[in-house]
XYZ file of C-alpha atoms in Angstrom:
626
model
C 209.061 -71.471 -22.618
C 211.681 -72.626 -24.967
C 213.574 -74.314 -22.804
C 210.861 -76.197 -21.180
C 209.496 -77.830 -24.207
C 213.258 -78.512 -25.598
C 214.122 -80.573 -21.992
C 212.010 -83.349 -22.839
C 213.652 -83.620 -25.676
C 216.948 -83.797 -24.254
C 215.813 -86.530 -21.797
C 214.739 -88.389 -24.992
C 218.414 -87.904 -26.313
C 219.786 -88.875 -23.261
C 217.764 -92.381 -22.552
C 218.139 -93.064 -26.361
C 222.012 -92.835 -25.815
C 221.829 -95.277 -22.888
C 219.487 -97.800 -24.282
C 219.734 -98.041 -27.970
C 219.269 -95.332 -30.718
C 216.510 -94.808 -33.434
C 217.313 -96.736 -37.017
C 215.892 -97.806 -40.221
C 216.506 -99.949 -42.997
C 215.177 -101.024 -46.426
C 216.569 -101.063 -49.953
C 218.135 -97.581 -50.934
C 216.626 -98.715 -54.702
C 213.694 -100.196 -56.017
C 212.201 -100.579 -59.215
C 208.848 -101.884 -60.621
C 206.648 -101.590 -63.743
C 203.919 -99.426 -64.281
C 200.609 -100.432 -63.661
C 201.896 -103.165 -61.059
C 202.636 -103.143 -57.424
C 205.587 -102.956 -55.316
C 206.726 -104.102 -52.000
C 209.354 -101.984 -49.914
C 210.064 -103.878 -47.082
C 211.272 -101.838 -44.513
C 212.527 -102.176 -40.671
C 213.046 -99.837 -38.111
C 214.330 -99.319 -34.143
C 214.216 -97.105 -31.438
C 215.489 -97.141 -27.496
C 214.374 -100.009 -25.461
C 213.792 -97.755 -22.500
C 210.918 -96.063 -24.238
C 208.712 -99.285 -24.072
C 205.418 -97.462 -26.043
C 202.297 -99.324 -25.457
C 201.010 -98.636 -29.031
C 203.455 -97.827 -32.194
C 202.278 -95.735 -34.850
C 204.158 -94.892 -38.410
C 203.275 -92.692 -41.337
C 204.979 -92.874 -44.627
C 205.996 -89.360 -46.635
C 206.860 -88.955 -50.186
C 209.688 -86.938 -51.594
C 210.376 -85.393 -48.096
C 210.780 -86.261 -44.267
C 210.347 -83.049 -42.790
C 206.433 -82.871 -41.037
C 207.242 -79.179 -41.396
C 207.275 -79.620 -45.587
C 203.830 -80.831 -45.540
C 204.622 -83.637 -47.800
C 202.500 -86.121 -49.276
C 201.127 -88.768 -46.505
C 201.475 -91.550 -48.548
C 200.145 -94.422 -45.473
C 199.480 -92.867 -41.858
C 198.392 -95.839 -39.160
C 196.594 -93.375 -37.172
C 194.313 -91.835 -39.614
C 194.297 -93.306 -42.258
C 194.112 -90.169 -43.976
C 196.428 -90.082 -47.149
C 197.314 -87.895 -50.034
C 194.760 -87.997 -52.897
C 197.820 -89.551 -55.365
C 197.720 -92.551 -53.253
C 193.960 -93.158 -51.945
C 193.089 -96.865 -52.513
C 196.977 -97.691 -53.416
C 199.202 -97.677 -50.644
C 198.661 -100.548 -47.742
C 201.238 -101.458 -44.832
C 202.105 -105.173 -44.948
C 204.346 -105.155 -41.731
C 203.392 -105.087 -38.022
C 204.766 -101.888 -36.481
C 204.567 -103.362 -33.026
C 206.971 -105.895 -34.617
C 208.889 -103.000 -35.907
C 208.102 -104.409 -39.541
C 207.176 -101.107 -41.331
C 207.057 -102.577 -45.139
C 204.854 -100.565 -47.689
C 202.643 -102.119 -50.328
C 202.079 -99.238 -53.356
C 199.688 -100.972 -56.083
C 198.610 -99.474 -59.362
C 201.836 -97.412 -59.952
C 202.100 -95.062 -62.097
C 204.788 -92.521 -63.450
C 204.248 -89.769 -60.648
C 204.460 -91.943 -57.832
C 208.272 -92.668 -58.018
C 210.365 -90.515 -55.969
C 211.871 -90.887 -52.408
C 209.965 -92.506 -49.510
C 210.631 -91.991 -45.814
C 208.873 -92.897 -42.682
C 208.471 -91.834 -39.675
C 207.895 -93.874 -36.218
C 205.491 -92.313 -33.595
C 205.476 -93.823 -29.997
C 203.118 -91.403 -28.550
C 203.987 -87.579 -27.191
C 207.256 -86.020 -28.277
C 209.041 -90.179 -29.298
C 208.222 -89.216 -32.608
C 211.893 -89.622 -35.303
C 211.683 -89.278 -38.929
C 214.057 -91.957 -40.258
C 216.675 -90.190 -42.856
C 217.325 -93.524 -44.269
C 215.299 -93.348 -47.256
C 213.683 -95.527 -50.708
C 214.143 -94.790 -54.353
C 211.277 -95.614 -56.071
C 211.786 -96.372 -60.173
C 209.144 -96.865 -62.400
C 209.916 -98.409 -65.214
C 209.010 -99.582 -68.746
C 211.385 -101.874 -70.349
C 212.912 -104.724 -68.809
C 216.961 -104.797 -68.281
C 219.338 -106.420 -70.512
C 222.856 -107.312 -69.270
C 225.162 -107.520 -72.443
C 229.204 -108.011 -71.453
C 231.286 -105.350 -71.812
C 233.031 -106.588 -74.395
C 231.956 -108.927 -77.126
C 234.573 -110.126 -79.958
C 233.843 -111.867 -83.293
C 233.765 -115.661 -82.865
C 233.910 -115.697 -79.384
C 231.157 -117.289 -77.382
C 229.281 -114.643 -75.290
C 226.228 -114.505 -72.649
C 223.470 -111.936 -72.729
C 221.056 -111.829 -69.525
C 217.599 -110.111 -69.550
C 216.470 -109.010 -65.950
C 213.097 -107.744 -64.606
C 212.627 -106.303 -60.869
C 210.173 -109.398 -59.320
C 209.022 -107.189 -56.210
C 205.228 -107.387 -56.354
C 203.593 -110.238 -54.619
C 200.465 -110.236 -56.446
C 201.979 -110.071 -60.173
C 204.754 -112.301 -61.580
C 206.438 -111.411 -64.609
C 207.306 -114.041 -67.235
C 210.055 -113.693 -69.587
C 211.043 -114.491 -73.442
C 213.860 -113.604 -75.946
C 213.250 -111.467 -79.497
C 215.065 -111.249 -82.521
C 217.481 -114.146 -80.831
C 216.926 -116.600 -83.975
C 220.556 -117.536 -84.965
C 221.814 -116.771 -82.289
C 221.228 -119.719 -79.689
C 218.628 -120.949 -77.646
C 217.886 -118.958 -74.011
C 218.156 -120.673 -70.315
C 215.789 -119.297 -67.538
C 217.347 -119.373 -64.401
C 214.219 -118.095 -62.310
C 213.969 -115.409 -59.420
C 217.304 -114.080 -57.609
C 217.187 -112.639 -54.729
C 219.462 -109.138 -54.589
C 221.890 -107.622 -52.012
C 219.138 -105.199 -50.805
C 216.344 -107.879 -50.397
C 214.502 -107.001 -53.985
C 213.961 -109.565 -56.280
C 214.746 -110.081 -60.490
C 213.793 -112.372 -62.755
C 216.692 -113.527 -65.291
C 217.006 -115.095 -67.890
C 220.186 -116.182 -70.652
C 221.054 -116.552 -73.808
C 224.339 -118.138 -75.049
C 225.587 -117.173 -79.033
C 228.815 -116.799 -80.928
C 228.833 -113.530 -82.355
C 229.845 -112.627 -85.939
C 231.591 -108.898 -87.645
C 227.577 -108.973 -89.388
C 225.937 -109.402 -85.985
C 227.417 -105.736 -84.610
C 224.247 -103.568 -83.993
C 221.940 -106.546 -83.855
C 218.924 -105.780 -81.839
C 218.255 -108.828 -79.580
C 215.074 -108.160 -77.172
C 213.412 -109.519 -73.806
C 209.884 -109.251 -73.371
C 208.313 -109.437 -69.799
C 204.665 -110.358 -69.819
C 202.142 -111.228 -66.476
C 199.555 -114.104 -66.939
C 196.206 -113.316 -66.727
C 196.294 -109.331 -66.965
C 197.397 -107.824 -70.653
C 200.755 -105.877 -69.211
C 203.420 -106.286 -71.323
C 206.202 -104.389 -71.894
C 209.397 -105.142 -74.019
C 213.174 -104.021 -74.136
C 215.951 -104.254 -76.676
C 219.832 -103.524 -76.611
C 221.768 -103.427 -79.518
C 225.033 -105.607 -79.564
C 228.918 -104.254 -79.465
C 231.040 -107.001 -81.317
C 234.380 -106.045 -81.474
C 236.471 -106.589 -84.569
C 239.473 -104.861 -86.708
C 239.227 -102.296 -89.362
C 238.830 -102.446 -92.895
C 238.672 -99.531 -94.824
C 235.368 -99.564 -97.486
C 234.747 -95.530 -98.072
C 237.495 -93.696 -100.049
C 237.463 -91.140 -102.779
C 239.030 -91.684 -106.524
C 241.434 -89.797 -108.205
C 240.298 -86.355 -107.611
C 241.040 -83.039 -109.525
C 240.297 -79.827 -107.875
C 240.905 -76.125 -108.968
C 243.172 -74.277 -106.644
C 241.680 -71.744 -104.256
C 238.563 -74.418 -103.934
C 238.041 -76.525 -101.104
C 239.059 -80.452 -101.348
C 237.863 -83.014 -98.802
C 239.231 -86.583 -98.838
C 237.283 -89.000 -97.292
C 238.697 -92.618 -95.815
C 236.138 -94.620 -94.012
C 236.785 -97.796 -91.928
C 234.498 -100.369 -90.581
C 235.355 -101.407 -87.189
C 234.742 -101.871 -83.659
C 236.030 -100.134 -81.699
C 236.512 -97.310 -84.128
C 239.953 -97.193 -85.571
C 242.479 -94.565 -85.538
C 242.678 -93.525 -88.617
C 245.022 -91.404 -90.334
C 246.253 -88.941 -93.283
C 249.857 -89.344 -94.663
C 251.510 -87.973 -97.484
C 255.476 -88.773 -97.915
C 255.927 -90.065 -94.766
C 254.305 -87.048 -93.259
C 251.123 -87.197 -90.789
C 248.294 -84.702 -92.183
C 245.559 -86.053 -89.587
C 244.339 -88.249 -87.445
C 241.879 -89.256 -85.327
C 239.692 -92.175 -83.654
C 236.819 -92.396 -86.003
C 234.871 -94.795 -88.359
C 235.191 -91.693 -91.309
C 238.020 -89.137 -91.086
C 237.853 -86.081 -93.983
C 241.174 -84.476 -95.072
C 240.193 -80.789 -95.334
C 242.511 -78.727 -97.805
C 241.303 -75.191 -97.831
C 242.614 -72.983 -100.822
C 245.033 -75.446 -102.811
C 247.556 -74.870 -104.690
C 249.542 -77.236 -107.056
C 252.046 -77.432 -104.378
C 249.181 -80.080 -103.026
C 249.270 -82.547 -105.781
C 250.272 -85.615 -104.782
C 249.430 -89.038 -103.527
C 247.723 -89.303 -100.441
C 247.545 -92.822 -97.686
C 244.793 -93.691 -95.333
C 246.193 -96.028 -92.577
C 243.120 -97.843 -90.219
C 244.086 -99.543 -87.197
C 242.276 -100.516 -83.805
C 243.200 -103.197 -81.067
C 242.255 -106.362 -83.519
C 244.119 -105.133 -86.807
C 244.928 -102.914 -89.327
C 244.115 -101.877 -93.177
C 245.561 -98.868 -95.651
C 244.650 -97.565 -98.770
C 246.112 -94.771 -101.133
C 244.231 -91.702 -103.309
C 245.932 -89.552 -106.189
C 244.890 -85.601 -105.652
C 245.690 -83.218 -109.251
C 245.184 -79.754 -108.610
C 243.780 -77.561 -111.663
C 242.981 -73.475 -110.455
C 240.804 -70.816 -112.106
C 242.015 -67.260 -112.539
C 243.467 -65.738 -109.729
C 241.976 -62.709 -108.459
C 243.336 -59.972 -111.043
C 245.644 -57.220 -110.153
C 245.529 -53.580 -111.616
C 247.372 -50.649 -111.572
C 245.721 -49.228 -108.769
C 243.090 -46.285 -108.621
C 244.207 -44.135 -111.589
C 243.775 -40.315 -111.570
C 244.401 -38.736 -114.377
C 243.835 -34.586 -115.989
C 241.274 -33.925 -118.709
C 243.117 -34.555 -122.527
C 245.716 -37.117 -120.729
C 246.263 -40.699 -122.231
C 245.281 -43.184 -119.346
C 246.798 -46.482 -119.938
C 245.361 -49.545 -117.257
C 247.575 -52.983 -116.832
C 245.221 -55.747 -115.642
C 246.902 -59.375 -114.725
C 246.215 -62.348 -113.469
C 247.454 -66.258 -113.134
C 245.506 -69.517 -114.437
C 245.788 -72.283 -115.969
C 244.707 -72.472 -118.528
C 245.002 -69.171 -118.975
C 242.181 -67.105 -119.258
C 240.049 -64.614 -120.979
C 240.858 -61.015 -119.537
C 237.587 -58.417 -120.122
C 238.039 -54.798 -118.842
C 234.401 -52.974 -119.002
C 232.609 -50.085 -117.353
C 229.152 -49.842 -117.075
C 227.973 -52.923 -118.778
C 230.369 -51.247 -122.259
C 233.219 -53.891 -123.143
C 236.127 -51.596 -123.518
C 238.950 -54.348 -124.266
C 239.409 -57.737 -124.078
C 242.255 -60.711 -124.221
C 241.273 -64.497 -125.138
C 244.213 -66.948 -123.484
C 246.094 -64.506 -122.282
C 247.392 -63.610 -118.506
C 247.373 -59.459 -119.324
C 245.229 -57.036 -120.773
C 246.505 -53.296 -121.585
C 244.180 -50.989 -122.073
C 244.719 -47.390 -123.654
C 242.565 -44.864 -122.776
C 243.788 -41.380 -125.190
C 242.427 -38.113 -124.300
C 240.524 -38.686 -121.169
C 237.347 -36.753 -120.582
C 234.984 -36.700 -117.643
C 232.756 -39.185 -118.972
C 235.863 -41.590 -118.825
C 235.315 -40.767 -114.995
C 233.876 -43.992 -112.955
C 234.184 -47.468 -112.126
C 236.075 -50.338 -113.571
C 235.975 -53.965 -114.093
C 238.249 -56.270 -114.775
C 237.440 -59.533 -114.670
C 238.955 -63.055 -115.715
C 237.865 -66.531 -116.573
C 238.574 -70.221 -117.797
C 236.439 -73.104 -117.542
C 237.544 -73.525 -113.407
C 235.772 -70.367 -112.591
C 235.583 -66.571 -112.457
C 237.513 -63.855 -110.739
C 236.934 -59.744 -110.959
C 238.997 -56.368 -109.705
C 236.998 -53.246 -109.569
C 239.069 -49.751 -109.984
C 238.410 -46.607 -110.001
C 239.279 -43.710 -112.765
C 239.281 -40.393 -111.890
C 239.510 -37.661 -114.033
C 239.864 -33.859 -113.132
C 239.473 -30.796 -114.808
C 238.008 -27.199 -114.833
C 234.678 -25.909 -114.038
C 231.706 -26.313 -116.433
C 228.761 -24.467 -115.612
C 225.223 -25.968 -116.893
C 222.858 -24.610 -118.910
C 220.243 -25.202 -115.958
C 221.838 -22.258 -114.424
C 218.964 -19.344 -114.293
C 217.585 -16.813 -111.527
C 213.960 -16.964 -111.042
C 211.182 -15.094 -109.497
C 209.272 -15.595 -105.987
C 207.322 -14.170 -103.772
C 209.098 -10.726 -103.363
C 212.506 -12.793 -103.772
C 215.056 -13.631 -106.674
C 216.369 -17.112 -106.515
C 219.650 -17.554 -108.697
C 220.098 -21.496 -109.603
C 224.063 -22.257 -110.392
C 225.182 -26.054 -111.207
C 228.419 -26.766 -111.832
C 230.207 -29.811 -113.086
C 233.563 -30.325 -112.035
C 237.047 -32.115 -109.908
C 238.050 -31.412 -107.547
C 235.284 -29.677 -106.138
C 235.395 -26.204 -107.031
C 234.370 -22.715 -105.298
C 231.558 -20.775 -106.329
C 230.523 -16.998 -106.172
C 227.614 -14.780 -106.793
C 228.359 -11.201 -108.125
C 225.731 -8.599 -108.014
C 227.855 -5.454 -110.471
C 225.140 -3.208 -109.971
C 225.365 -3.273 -106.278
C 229.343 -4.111 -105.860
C 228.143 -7.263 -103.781
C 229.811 -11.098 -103.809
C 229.076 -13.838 -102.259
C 230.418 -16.899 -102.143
C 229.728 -20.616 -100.497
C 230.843 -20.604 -97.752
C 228.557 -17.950 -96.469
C 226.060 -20.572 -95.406
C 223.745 -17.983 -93.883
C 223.089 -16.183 -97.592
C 223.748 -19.562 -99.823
C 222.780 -23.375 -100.150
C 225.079 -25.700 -101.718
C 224.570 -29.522 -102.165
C 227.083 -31.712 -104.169
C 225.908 -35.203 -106.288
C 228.649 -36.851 -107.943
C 230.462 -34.556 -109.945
C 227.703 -31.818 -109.623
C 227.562 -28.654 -107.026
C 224.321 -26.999 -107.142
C 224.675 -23.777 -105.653
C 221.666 -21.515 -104.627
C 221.417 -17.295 -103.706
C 217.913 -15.967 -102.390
C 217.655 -11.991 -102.875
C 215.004 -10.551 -100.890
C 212.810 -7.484 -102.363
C 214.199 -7.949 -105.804
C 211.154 -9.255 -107.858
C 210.307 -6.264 -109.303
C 213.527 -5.328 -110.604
C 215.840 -7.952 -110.636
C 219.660 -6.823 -110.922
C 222.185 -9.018 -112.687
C 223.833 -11.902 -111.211
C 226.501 -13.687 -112.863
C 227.882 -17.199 -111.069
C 231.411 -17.411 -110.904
C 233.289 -21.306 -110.229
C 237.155 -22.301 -109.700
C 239.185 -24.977 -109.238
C 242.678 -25.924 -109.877
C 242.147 -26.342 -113.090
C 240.424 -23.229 -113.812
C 237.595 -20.473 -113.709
C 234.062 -20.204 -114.983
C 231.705 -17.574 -115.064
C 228.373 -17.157 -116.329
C 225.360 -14.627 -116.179
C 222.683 -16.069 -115.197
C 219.376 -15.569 -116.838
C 216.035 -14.335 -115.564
C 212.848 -16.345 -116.335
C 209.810 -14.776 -116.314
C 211.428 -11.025 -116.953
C 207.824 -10.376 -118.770
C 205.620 -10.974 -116.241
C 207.452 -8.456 -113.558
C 204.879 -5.601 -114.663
C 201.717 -7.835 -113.921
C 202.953 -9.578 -110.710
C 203.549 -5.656 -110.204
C 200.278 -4.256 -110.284
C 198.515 -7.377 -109.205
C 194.533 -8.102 -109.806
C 193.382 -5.474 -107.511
C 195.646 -2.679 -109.426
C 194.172 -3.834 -112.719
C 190.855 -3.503 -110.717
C 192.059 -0.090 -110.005
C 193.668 1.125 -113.199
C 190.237 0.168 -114.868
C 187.609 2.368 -112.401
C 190.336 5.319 -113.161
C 190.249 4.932 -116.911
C 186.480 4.933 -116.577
C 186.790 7.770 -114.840
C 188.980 8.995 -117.750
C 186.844 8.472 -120.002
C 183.721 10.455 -118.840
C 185.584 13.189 -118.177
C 187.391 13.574 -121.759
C 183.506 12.977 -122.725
C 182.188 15.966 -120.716
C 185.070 18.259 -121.994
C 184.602 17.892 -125.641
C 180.674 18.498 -124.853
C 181.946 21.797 -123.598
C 184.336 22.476 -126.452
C 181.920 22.185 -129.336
C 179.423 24.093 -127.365
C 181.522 27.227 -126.294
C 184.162 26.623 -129.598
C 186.319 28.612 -127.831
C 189.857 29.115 -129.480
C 191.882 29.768 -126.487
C 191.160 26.012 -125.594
C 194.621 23.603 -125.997
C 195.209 20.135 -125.346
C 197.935 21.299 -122.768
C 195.085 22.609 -120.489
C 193.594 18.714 -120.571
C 194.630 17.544 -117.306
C 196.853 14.553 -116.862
C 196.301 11.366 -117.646
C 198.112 8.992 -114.990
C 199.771 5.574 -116.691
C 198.087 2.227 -114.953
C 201.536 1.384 -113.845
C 202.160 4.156 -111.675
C 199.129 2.993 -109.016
C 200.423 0.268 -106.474
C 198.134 -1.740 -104.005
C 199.643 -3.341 -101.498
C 198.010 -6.240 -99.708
C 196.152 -9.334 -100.609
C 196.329 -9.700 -104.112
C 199.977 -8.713 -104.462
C 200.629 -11.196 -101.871
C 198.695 -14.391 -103.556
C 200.000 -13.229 -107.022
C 203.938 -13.620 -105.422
C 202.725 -16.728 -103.509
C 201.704 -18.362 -106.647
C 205.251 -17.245 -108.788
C 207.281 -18.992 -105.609
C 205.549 -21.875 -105.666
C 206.017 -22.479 -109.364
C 209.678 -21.121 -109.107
C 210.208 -23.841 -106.262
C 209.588 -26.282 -108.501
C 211.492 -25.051 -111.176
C 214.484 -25.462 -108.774
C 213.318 -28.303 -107.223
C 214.036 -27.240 -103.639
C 213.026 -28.841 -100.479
C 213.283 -26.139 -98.555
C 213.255 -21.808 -98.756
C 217.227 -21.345 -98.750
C 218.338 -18.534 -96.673
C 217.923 -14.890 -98.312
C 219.946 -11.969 -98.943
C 218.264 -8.882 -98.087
C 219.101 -6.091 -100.748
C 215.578 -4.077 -100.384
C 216.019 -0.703 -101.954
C 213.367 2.119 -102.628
C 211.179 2.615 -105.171
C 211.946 5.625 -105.833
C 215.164 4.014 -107.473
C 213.044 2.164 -110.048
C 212.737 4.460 -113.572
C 208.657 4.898 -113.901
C 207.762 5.230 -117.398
C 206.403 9.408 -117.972
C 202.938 10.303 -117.827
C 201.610 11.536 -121.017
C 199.725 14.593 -121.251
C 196.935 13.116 -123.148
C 195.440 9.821 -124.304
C 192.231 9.385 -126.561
C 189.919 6.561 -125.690
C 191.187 3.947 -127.971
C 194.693 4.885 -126.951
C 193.675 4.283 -123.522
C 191.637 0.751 -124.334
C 195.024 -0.474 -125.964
C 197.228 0.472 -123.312
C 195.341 -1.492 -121.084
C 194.642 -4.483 -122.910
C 198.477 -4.166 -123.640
C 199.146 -4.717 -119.692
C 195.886 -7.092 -119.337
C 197.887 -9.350 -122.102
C 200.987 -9.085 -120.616
C-alpha cells in the first residue's frame, strides 16, 4: 500500500525534472507599522507538464508543514482562516497568473512571524514552498546616522520608513534638528527585494557639544491619527581632555585609596596611570580609578594621568601623602603562668603618630601608654582571678587597632563550700565542685565501708566541667536512713584537696523514717498504752498488793522501733528527692551506687521498761516536732 501511493509521487518528481521544477519568490524581509497594512508580493512556479485547469494556494504562518497544523492565514479554496487573521488577510495576485501576493491589514504585534505558501494544482501536485517571509512589526521609524561623525565635519543623517501598504502613506518630518540644518525629502525608494521606504535627509556640521544629541523623525499618515516617532542619539568623534581628577590626597596606610582621572572624549581614550616612568594602569575608558589596597608610605608620591584617543591627547598630575593608624598590636603570645608568679605582658605596635596603648580585661583598665609605641605591663603574684582574656588595643586620630590574649593561670585544687551530700528518695546524693587548672581528678571515699570511687567510673559518677569548675556527683542507693561519711578528694599537678562533705537534712532522717502512716501507728499503740497502764493501777489500788513491781509492767515499745513500708514512706522520700534535686540543680537522676545493708546494722535506741503518760505524750510530740 505504501508503495502504491508513493509512485505517483515519483512520477510527479520525475515530470517535474523534465519540465521545470516548483519555485517561489518574495522578499526574505518585510517590515510595516502597527495598525497598518502590508503587501508581500510573492511569485511562484511549478512544471509545465502539469498544466492544472484550476490553481489553488493557501498561506501558513510560522510553519509550512500541513502536518503542524499551522495557522491558515488565506486559503483560496475555503476561505476558511485562522481566527488571528479573519477579516485581515486578502490575496491581491492571480494564482492562475502565478501571482500569489498577500495583503495583511490591521497588523498588530502577534501577527509578525514567518509566512509560507503553499501551491495546490489538484490531487497529490500539491508543494509547500520553503522559500519563506519575515514579517516585522514595527514602531519607530529608522534613522541612518554614518558610522562615523567628527567635530566640524559636515555629515548626513537619513530617516527611513518601510512604504509597503497601498492604502496608507506615511509622511515624514525631522525633531530636535533646530541648529543643525534644514532636511531634504527625497521621496519613495524602491529596495533590492521589491519593498518600498520613504527617506528623508538632513545635512549639519557637528560640534564636541552636539555628541549625544537626540535628533528625531516622525512618520505620520494623513487622514487616520497613526503616528509614531523615532530618535537616535549622535556619535561625534573628538580627542580627549581630561576634566575629573582628584586633589592632593592624604590617606592612612592599611586604608584603601582610589584615584580617579576622567577624560571627555569620543571614542573613549586610553587612559593611563604612571608614576616615575612606570605604568600602574590602563585602560580604554572615559574614567579610569587607581585602586591602592593597604598603603604604605612606600606609596607616596606623585602620580600622572595620560588621555589619548585617535584625534589627540591630554595629561594631568596628582600628589598622594600617606598618613597610617596603629598597626595591629603584637603581644607576647598566650601567657601561662603558676599561681604566686609575676606575669609581665609586652604589647607593641607602629603609627604615626604614635599612639595611645590601653591593655584591659573585662571592661577594668589595667595599664595604659599616651604617645608611645609599647606598653609593659606587670602583673605580681598571679591568682586565678588574673585568669582570662586580654585586650590590647591602640589608637591615634587615623583609627583603631586591638590584640586579644589569653592568660592562664594554674594551680591546685580548691574545693567549694557548695560541696554537701543530700537526701532522696531512699538515696544519698554527694555534691563536690571543684575549682581548679589543669583539670584535676576527683574521688569519693566511703571509710566506713573501705569504698572509693573516682570519675572515671561513669557508671557510679557524673561529672560536668564550666570554665574552671568540675562538678562532680555520687548517688548511694539505700543510704537515707543512715547516711555514712563521704569525704571528696581532688588532684592535680599542683596539688591535693580533700574535704568531708556535709549532710543536709541529718534531722529529719527519723521522720522521713517512720513516715505519716508510722506516726499514725505509733499513736493507736500509745493509746493502747495508755488504757492499759489505766486498767492496771485500777487493779493496784484495789488489791494493794505488795508483791506488785514496776518490773512486772510489761514493755513499753519506743515509736521508732515500728516501720511501715509502702505508700507513705514512698511519697515522704519522693518529696525529699525532689527538693534535693533542686538543691543540686540536676537535670537528670545520676547513676547510683548500690551499698544497701540490713537493718539490723542500724543501733535502735533500747526500749524502756516503763513510761508514764506524760512521758509518753512528750516523747511523741518530741518525734511529731522533729
Amino acid at each position: 500500500m505504501i508503495f502504491l501511493t508513493a509512485l505517483p509521487l515519483f512520477w510527479i518528481m520525475i515530470a517535474a525534472s523534465r519540465g521545470g521544477h516548483w519555485g517561489a519568490w518574495m522578499p526574505s524581509s518585510i517590515s510595516a507599522f502597527e495598525g497598518t497594512c502590508v503587501s508581500i508580493p510573492c511569485r511562484f512556479d511549478f512544471p509545465d507538464e502539469l498544466r492544472p485547469a484550476v490553481v489553488h494556494g493557501v498561506w501558513y504562518f510560522n510553519s509550512p508543514y500541513p502536518k503542524n497544523y499551522p495557522p491558515v492565514v488565506f486559503k483560496s479554496r475555503t476561505q476558511v482562516v485562522h481566527e488571528s487573521f479573519q477579516g485581515r488577510s486578502r490575496l491581491l495576485g492571480d494564482l492562475g497568473l502565478r501571482n500569489c501576493t498577500l495583503l495583511l491589514s490591521n497588523l498588530s504585534p502577534e501577527l509578525g512571524g514567518k509566512y509560507y505558501f503553499r501551491g495546490d494544482l489538484g490531487g497529490y501536485n500539491q508543494y509547500t514552498f520553503s522559500e519563506h517571509s519575515i514579517l516585522d512589526i514595527i514602531n519607530t521609524p529608522n534613522i541612518v546616522v554614518p558610522l562615523e561623525v567628527v567635530a566640524g565635519t559636515e555629515v548626513e543623517v537619513s530617516c527611513m520608513v518601510p512604504d509597503n501598504c497601498p492604502e496608507l502613506r506615511p509622511e515624514l518630518s525631522w525633531l530636535g534638528h533646530d541648529g543643525l540644518g534644514e532636511p531634504a525629502v527625497l521621496g519613495r525608494l524602491r529596495e533590492d527585494e521589491g519593498t518600498w521606504v520613504q527617506v528623508s535627509l538632513l545635512h549639519f556640521v557637528p560640534t564636541r557639544e552636539a555628541n549625544g544629541h537626540r535628533l528625531g523623525c516622525q512618520a505620520s499618515f494623513p487622514n487616520t491619527t497613526l503616528q509614531f516617532e523615532g530618535y537616535a542619539s549622535l556619535d561625534v568623534k573628538y580627542p580627549p581632555v581630561i576634566v575629573e581628577m582628584n586633589s592632593s590626597v592624604e590617606a592612612i596606610e592599611g586604608s584603601h585609596v582610589s584615584l580617579l582621572c576622567g577624560a571627555d572624549s569620543n571614542p573613549p581614550p586610553l587612559l593611563t596611570w604612571m608614576r616615575d616612568g612606570t605604568v600602574l594602569q590602563e585602560a580604554v575608558t572615559e574614567s579610569l580609578f587607581l585602586e591602592l589596597d593597604e598603603v604604605t608610605p612606600r606609596e607616596d608620591g606623585v602620580y600622572a594621568c595620560l588621555a589619548e584617543n585617535a584625534y589627540g591627547q591630554d595629561n594631568r598630575t596628582v600628589g598622594l601623602s600617606v598618613m597610617y593608624a596603629p598597626w595591629k598590636p603584637t603581644v607576647n603570645g598566650t601567657v601561662v603562668a603558676v599561681e604566686g608568679e609575676t606575669v609581665s605582658i609586652l604589647c607593641s605596635t607602629q603609627s604615626n603618630p604614635d599612639p595611645i596603648l590601653t591593655i584591659f580585661k573585662e571592661k577594668q583598665i589595667l595599664g595604659t601608654v599616651i604617645y608611645e609605641s609599647e606598653l609593659q605591663l606587670e602583673l605580681p603574684a598571679v591568682t586565678p582571678e588574673d585568669d582570662g582574656e586580654y585586650w590590647c588595643v591602640a589608637e591615634n586620630q587615623y583609627g583603631q587597632r586591638a590584640t586579644a590574649f589569653n592568660l592562664s593561670v594554674e594551680f591546685a585544687p580548691v574545693i567549694l563550700l557548695e560541696s554537701h551530700c543530700a537526701a532522696a528518695r531512699d538515696t544519698v546524693q554527694c555534691l563536690c565542685v571543684v575549682k581548679s587548672n589543669p583539670e584535676p581528678s576527683v574521688a569519693f571515699e566511703l571509710p566506713s565501708r573501705n569504698v572509693t570511687v573516682n570519675e572515671t567510673e561513669r557508671e557510679f559518677v557524673y561529672s560536668e566541667r564550666s570554665g574552671l569548675l568540675l562538678t562532680s556527683i555520687l548517688t548511694l542507693r539505700g543510704q537515707a536512713q543512715a547516711p555514712p561519711r563521704v569525704i571528696c578528694t581532688s588532684r592535680n599537678l599542683y596539688g591535693t584537696k580533700s574535704l568531708e562533705l556535709p549532710f543536709q537534712g541529718a534531722h529529719r532522717l527519723m521522720w522521713a523514717k517512720i513516715g505519716p502512716v508510722g506516726a499514725v501507728v505509733a499513736f493507736a499503740i500509745l493509746i493502747a498504752i495508755v488504757c492499759y497502764i489505766t486498767q492496771t493501777r485500777r487493779k493496784k489500788n484495789v488489791t494493794e498488793s505488795p508483791s506488785f513491781s514496776s518490773g512486772d509492767n510489761p514493755p513499753v515499745l519506743f515509736s521508732s522501733d515500728f516501720r511501715i513500708s509502702g505508700a507513705p514512706e514512698k511519697y515522704e522520700s519522693e518529696r525529699r528527692l525532689g527538693s534535693e534535686r533542686r538543691l543540686l540543680g540536676l537535670r537528670g537522676e545520676p547513676p547510683e551506687l548500690d551499698l544497701s545493708y540490713s537493718h539490723s546494722d542500724l543501733g535502735k535506741r533500747p526500749t524502756k521498761d516503763s513510761y508514764t503518760l506524760t512521758e509518753e505524750l512528750a516523747e511523741y510530740a518530741e518525734i511529731r516536732v522533729k
